[in-house]
Tab-separated table of C-alpha atoms in Angstrom:
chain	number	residue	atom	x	y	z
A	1	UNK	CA	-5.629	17.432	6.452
A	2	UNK	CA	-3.938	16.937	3.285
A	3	UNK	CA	-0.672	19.278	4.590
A	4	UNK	CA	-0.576	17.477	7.476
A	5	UNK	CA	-0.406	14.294	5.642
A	6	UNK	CA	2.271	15.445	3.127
A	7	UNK	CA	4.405	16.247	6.437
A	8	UNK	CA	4.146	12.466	7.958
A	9	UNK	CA	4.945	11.231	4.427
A	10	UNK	CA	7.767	13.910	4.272
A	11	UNK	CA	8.751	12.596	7.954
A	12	UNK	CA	8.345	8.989	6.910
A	13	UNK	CA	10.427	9.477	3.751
A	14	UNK	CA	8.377	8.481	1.719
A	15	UNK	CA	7.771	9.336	-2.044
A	16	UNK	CA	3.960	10.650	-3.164
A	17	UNK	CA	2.617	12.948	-5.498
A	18	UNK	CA	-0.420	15.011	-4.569
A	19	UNK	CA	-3.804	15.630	-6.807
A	20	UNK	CA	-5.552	18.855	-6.109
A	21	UNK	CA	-8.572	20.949	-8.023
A	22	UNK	CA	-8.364	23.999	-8.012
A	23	UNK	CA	-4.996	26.536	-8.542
A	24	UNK	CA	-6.076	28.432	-5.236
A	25	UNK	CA	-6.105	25.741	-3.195
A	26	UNK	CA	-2.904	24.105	-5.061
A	27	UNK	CA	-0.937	27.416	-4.446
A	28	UNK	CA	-1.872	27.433	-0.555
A	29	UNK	CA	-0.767	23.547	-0.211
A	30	UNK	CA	2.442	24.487	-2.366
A	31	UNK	CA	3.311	27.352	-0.145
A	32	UNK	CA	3.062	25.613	3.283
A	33	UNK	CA	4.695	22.221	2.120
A	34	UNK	CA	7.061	23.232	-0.556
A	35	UNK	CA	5.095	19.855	-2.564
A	36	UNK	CA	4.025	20.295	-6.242
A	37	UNK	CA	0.635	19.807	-6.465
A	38	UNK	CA	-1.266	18.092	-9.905
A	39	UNK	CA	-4.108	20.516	-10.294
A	40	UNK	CA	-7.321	19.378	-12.969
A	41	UNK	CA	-8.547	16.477	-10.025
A	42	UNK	CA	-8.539	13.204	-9.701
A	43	UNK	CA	-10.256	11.858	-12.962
A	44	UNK	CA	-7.659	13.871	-15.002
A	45	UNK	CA	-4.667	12.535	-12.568
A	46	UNK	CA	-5.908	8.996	-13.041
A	47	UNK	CA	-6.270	8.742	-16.795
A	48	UNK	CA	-2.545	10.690	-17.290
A	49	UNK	CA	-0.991	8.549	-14.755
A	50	UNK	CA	-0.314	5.538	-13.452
A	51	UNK	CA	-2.691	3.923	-10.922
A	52	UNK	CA	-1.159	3.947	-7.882
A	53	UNK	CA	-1.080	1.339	-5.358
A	54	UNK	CA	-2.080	3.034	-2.080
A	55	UNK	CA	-4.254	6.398	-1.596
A	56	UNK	CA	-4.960	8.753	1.035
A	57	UNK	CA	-8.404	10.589	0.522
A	58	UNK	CA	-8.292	13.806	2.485
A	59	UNK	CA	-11.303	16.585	0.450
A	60	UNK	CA	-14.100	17.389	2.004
A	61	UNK	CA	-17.051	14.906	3.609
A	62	UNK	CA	-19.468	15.888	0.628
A	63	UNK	CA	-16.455	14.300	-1.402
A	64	UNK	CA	-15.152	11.740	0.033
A	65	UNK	CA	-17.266	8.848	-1.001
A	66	UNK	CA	-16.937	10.061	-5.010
A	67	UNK	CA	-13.676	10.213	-4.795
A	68	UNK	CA	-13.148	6.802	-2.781
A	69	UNK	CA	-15.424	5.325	-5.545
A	70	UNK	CA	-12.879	6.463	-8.428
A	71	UNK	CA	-10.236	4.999	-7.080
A	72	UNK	CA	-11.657	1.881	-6.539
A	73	UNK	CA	-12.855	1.446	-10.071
A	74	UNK	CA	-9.812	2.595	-11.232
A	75	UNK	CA	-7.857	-0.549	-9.468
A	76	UNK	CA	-6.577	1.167	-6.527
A	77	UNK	CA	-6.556	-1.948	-3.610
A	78	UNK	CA	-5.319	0.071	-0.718
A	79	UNK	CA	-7.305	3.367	0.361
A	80	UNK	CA	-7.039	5.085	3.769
A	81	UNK	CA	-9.696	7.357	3.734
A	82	UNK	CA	-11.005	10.807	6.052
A	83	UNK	CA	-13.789	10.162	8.458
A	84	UNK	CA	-16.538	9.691	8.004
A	85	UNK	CA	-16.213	7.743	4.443
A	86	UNK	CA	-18.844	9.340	3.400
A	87	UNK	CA	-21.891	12.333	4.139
A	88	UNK	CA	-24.360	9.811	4.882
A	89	UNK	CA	-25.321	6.073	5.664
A	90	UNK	CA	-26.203	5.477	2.177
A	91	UNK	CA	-23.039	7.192	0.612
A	92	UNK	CA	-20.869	4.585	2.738
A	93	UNK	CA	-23.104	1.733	2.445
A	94	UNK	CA	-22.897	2.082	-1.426
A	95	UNK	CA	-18.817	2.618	-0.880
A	96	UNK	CA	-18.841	-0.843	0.722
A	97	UNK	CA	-20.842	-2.487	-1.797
A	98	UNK	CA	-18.207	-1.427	-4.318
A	99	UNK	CA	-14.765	-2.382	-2.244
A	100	UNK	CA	-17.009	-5.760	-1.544
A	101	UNK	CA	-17.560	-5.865	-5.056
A	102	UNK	CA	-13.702	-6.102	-6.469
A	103	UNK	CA	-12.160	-6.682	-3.311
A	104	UNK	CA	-10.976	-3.195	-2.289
A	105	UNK	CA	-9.448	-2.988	1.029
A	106	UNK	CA	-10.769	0.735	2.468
A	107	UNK	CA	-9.694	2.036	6.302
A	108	UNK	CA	-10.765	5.003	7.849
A	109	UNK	CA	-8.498	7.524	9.297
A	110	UNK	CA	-9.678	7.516	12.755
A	111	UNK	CA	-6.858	9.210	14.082
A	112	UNK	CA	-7.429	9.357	17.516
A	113	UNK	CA	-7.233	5.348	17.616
A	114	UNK	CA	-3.564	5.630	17.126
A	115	UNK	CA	-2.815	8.635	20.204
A	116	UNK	CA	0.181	8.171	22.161
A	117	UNK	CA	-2.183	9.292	25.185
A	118	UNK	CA	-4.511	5.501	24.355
A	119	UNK	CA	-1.402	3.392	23.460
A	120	UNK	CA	-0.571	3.954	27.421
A	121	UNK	CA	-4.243	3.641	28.362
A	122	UNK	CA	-4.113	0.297	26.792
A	123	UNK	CA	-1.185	-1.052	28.698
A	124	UNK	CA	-3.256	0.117	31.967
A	125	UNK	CA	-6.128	-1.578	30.918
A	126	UNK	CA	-4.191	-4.938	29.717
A	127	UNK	CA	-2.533	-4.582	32.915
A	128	UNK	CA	-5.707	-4.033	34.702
A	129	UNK	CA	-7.593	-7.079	33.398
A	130	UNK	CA	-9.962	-4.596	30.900
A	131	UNK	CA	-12.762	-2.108	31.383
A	132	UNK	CA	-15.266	-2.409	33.666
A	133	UNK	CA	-17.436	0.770	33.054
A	134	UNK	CA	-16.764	3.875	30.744
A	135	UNK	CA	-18.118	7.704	30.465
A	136	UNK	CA	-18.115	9.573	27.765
A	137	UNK	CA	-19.512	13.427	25.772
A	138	UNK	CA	-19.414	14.547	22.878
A	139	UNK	CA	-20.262	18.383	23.416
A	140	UNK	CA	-19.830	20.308	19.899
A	141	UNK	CA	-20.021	24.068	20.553
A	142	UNK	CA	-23.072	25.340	18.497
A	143	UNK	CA	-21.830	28.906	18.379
A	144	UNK	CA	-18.555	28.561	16.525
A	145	UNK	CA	-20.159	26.399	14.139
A	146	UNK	CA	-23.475	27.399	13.355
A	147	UNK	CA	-21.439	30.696	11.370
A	148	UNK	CA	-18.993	27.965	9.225
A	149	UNK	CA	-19.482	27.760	5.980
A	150	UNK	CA	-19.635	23.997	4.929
A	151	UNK	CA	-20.454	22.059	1.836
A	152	UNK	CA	-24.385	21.211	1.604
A	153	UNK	CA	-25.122	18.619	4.374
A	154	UNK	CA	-22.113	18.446	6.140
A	155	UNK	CA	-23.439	20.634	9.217
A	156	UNK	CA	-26.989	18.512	9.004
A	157	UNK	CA	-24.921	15.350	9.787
A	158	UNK	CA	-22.053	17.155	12.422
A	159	UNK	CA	-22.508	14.086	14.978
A	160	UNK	CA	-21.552	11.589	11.912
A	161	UNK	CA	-18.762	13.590	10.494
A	162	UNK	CA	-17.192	15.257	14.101
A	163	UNK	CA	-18.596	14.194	16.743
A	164	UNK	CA	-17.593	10.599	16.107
A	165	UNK	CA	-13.872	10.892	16.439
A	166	UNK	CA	-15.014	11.026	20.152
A	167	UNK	CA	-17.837	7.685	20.085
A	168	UNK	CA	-15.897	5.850	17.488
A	169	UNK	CA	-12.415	5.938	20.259
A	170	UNK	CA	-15.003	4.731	23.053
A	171	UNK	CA	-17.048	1.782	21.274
A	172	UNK	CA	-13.159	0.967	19.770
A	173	UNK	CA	-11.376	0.515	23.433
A	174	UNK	CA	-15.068	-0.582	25.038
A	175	UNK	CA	-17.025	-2.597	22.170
A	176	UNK	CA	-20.080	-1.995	20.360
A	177	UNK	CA	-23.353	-2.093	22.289
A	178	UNK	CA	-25.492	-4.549	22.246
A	179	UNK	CA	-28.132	-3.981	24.657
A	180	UNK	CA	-28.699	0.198	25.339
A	181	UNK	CA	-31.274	2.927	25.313
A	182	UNK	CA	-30.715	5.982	23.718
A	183	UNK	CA	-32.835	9.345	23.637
A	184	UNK	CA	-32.143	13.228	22.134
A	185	UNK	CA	-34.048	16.261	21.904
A	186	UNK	CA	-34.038	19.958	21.223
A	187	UNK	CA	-33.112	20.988	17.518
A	188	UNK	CA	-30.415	23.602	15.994
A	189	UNK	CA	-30.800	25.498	13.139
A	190	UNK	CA	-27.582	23.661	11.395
A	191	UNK	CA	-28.569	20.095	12.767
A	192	UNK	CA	-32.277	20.300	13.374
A	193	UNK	CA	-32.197	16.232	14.347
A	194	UNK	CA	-31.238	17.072	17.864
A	195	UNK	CA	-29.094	19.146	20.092
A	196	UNK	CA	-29.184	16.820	23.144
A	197	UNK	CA	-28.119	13.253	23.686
A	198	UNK	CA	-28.044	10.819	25.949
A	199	UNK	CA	-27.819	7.495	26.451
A	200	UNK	CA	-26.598	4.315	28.797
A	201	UNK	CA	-26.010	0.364	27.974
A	202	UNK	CA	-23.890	-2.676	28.019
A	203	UNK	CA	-21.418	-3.591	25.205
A	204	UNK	CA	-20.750	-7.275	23.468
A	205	UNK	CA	-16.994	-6.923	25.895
A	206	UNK	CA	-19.886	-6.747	29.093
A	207	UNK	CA	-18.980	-3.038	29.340
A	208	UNK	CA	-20.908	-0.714	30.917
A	209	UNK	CA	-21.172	2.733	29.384
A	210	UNK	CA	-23.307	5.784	29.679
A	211	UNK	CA	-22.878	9.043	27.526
A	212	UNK	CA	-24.329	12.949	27.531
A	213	UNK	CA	-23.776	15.586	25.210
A	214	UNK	CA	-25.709	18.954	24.813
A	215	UNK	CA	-25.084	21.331	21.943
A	216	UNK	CA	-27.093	24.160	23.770
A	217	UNK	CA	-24.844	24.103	26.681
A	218	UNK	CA	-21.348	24.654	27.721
A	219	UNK	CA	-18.963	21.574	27.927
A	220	UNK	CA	-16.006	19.675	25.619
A	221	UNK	CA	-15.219	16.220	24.373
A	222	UNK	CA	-14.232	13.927	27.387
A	223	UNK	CA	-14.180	9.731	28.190
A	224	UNK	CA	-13.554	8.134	31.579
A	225	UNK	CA	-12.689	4.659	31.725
A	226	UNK	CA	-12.956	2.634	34.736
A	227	UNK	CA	-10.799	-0.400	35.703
A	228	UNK	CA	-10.658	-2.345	38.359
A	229	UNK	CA	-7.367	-0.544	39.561
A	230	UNK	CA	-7.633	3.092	38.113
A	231	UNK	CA	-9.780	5.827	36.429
A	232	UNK	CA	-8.167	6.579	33.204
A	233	UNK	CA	-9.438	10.429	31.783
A	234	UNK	CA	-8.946	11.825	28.394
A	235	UNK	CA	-10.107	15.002	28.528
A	236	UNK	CA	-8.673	16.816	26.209
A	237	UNK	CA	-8.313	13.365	24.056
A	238	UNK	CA	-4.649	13.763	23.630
A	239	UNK	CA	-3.614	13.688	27.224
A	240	UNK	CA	-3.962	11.137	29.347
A	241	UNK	CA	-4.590	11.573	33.349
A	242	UNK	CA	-4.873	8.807	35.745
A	243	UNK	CA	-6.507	7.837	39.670
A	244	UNK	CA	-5.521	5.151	40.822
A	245	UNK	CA	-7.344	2.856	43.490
A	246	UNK	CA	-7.611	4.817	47.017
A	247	UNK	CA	-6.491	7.982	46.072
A	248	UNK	CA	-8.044	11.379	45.172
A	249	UNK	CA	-4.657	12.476	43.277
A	250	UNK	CA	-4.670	13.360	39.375
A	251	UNK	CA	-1.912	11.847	37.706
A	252	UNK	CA	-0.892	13.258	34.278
A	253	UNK	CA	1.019	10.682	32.108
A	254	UNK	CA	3.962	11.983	30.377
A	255	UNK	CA	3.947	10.989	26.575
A	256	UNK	CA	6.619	8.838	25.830
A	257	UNK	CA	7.745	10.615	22.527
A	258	UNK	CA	7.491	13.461	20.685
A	259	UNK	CA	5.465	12.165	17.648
A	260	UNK	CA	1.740	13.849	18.793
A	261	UNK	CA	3.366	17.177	19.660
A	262	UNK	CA	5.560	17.464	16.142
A	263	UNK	CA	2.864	15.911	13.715
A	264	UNK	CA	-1.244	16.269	14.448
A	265	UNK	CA	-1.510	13.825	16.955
A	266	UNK	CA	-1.617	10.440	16.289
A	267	UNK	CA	-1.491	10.753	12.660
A	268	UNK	CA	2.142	9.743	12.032
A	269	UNK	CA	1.304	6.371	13.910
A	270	UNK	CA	-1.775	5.681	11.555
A	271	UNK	CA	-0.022	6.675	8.256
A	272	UNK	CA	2.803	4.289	9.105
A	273	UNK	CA	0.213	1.465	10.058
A	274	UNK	CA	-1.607	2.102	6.966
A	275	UNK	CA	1.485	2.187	4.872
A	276	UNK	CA	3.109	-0.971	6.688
A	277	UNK	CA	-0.175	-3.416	6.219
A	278	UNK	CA	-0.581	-3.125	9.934
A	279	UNK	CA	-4.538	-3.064	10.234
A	280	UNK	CA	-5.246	-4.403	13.372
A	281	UNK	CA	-6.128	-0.053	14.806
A	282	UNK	CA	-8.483	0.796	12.438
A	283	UNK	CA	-11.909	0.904	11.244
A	284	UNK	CA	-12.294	-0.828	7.878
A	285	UNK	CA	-15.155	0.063	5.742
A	286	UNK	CA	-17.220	-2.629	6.772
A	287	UNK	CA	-17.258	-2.425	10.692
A	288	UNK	CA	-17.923	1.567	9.342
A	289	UNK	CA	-21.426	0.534	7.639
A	290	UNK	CA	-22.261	-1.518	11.173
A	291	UNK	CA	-20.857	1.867	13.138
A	292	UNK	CA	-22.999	4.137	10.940
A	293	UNK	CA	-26.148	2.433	11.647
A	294	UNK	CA	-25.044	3.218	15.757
A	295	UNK	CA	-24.302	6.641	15.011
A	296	UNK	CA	-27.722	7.124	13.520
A	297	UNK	CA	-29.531	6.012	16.659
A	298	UNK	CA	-27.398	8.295	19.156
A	299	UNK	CA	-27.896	11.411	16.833
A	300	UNK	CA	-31.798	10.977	15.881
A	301	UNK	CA	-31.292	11.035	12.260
A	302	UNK	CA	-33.783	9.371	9.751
């Protein structure tokens, strides 16, 4: 994630210097971005240097929340930060008691919010008068990641830190719900909380929605949303197809520009919102704490 952001800020033209760990690592980011990197980490960087007044936290989920924490006691106001903030509901919930604390202003990098493949949904649906009903799974395929060799935790809480690039887009565009049922089942060796999950409820926008994912079975990452004048289908997330009232016919939407095929999609948009003050996409830290305590329910966890 962290080459990916040096090439929007590259794109953007905009100036940042990049704080690594480790010389392997460094060496790899060096070679594919042609970006020095300041190796030694973050404490090091932030005693030698000046504080800086924006941050982008891409390390790994078991890190994220330390190294969210440092900045913010070390003054920095403006953080964008990976998803999920944090390994678990009390690593984030602490992380907002801190930016609450001194007034830190934290956003998650929910990148999918800011697809080119939603920003036309959400003309259809403003055009349509809003959702009516929505569909939505979150499949994660158990045999490619079961073998992956991941930081202590990370794979025990896969629905927080993956799977919720697909719920957090849906309860984003639908609302949070309000009044639902949810159930899972079944355990896997790498997330013994569940390996099914389903679930079906109304929203605080008076959406319907139902959802069904099952790790132990074939299937992808998908949402349908319903308006009163079309069917609007992400599945894959980045492209958008569309039925429209009285007809069996798929439409596929042609993106308008070239920004999710040259840069990981939607990514360019969010740094450039994040960057520009623009807030009104993402997921703060806050409305992350209230999401958390969602994502808990669907996946079982204690």
């Amino acid at each position: 994630m962290a080459q990916h952001y040096a090439r929007v800020l590259q794109g953007l033209g905009k100036p940042f210097e990049v704080i690594g760990r480790g010389l392997e690592s460094a060496k790899k980011f060096e070679n594919e971005t042609g970006r020095r990197v300041k190796t030694g980490g973050l404490t090091i960087a932030l005693r030698s240097g000046v504080v800086p007044e924006k941050a982008i936290v891409a390390v790994g989920i078991e890190h994220l929340a330390s190294c969210t924490a440092e900045l913010i006691s070390a003054g920095v106001k403006d953080i964008l930060v990976e998803k999920p903030a944090g390994l678990d509901l009390l690593e984030i919930e602490s992380l907002g008691h801190l930016a609450d604390k001194v007034g830190a202003n934290v956003l998650l990098a929910y990148n999918r919010r800011f697809y080119e493949s939603v920003a036309q949904a959400r003309e259809f649906i403003s055009e349509d008068g809003g959702i009516l009903s929505a569909q939505f799974e979150f499949t994660e395929w158990s045999h490619v990641i079961a073998p992956l060799k991941k930081g202590h935790g990370v794979k025990e809480r896969w629905l927080l830190g993956n799977s919720t690039h697909v719920i957090d887009l849906v309860f984003h565009l639908i609302g949070r719900p309000i009044d639902w049922n949810f159930w899972s089942s079944g355990s896997l060796d790498w997330h013994p909380s569940a390996a099914r999950f389903v679930g079906a409820g109304i929203t605080e926008k008076d959406v319907m929605f139902t959802y069904l994912a099952d790790w132990q079975a074939p299937g992808r990452w998908g949402i349908e949303l319903l308006t009163s004048k079309r069917r609007l289908i992400f599945r894959p997330l980045e492209k958008l197809q569309v039925v429209t009232l009285g007809s069996l016919t798929t439409e596929i939407i042609t993106p308008r520009n070239g920004l999710d095929r040259d840069y990981k999609p939607g990514l360019f948009r969010l740094t450039q919102a994040f960057l520009d003050g623009d807030e009104h996409l993402f997921c703060n830290l806050q409305d992350q704490v209230c999401n958390v305590r969602t994502y808990y329910k669907i996946a079982g966890y204690k």
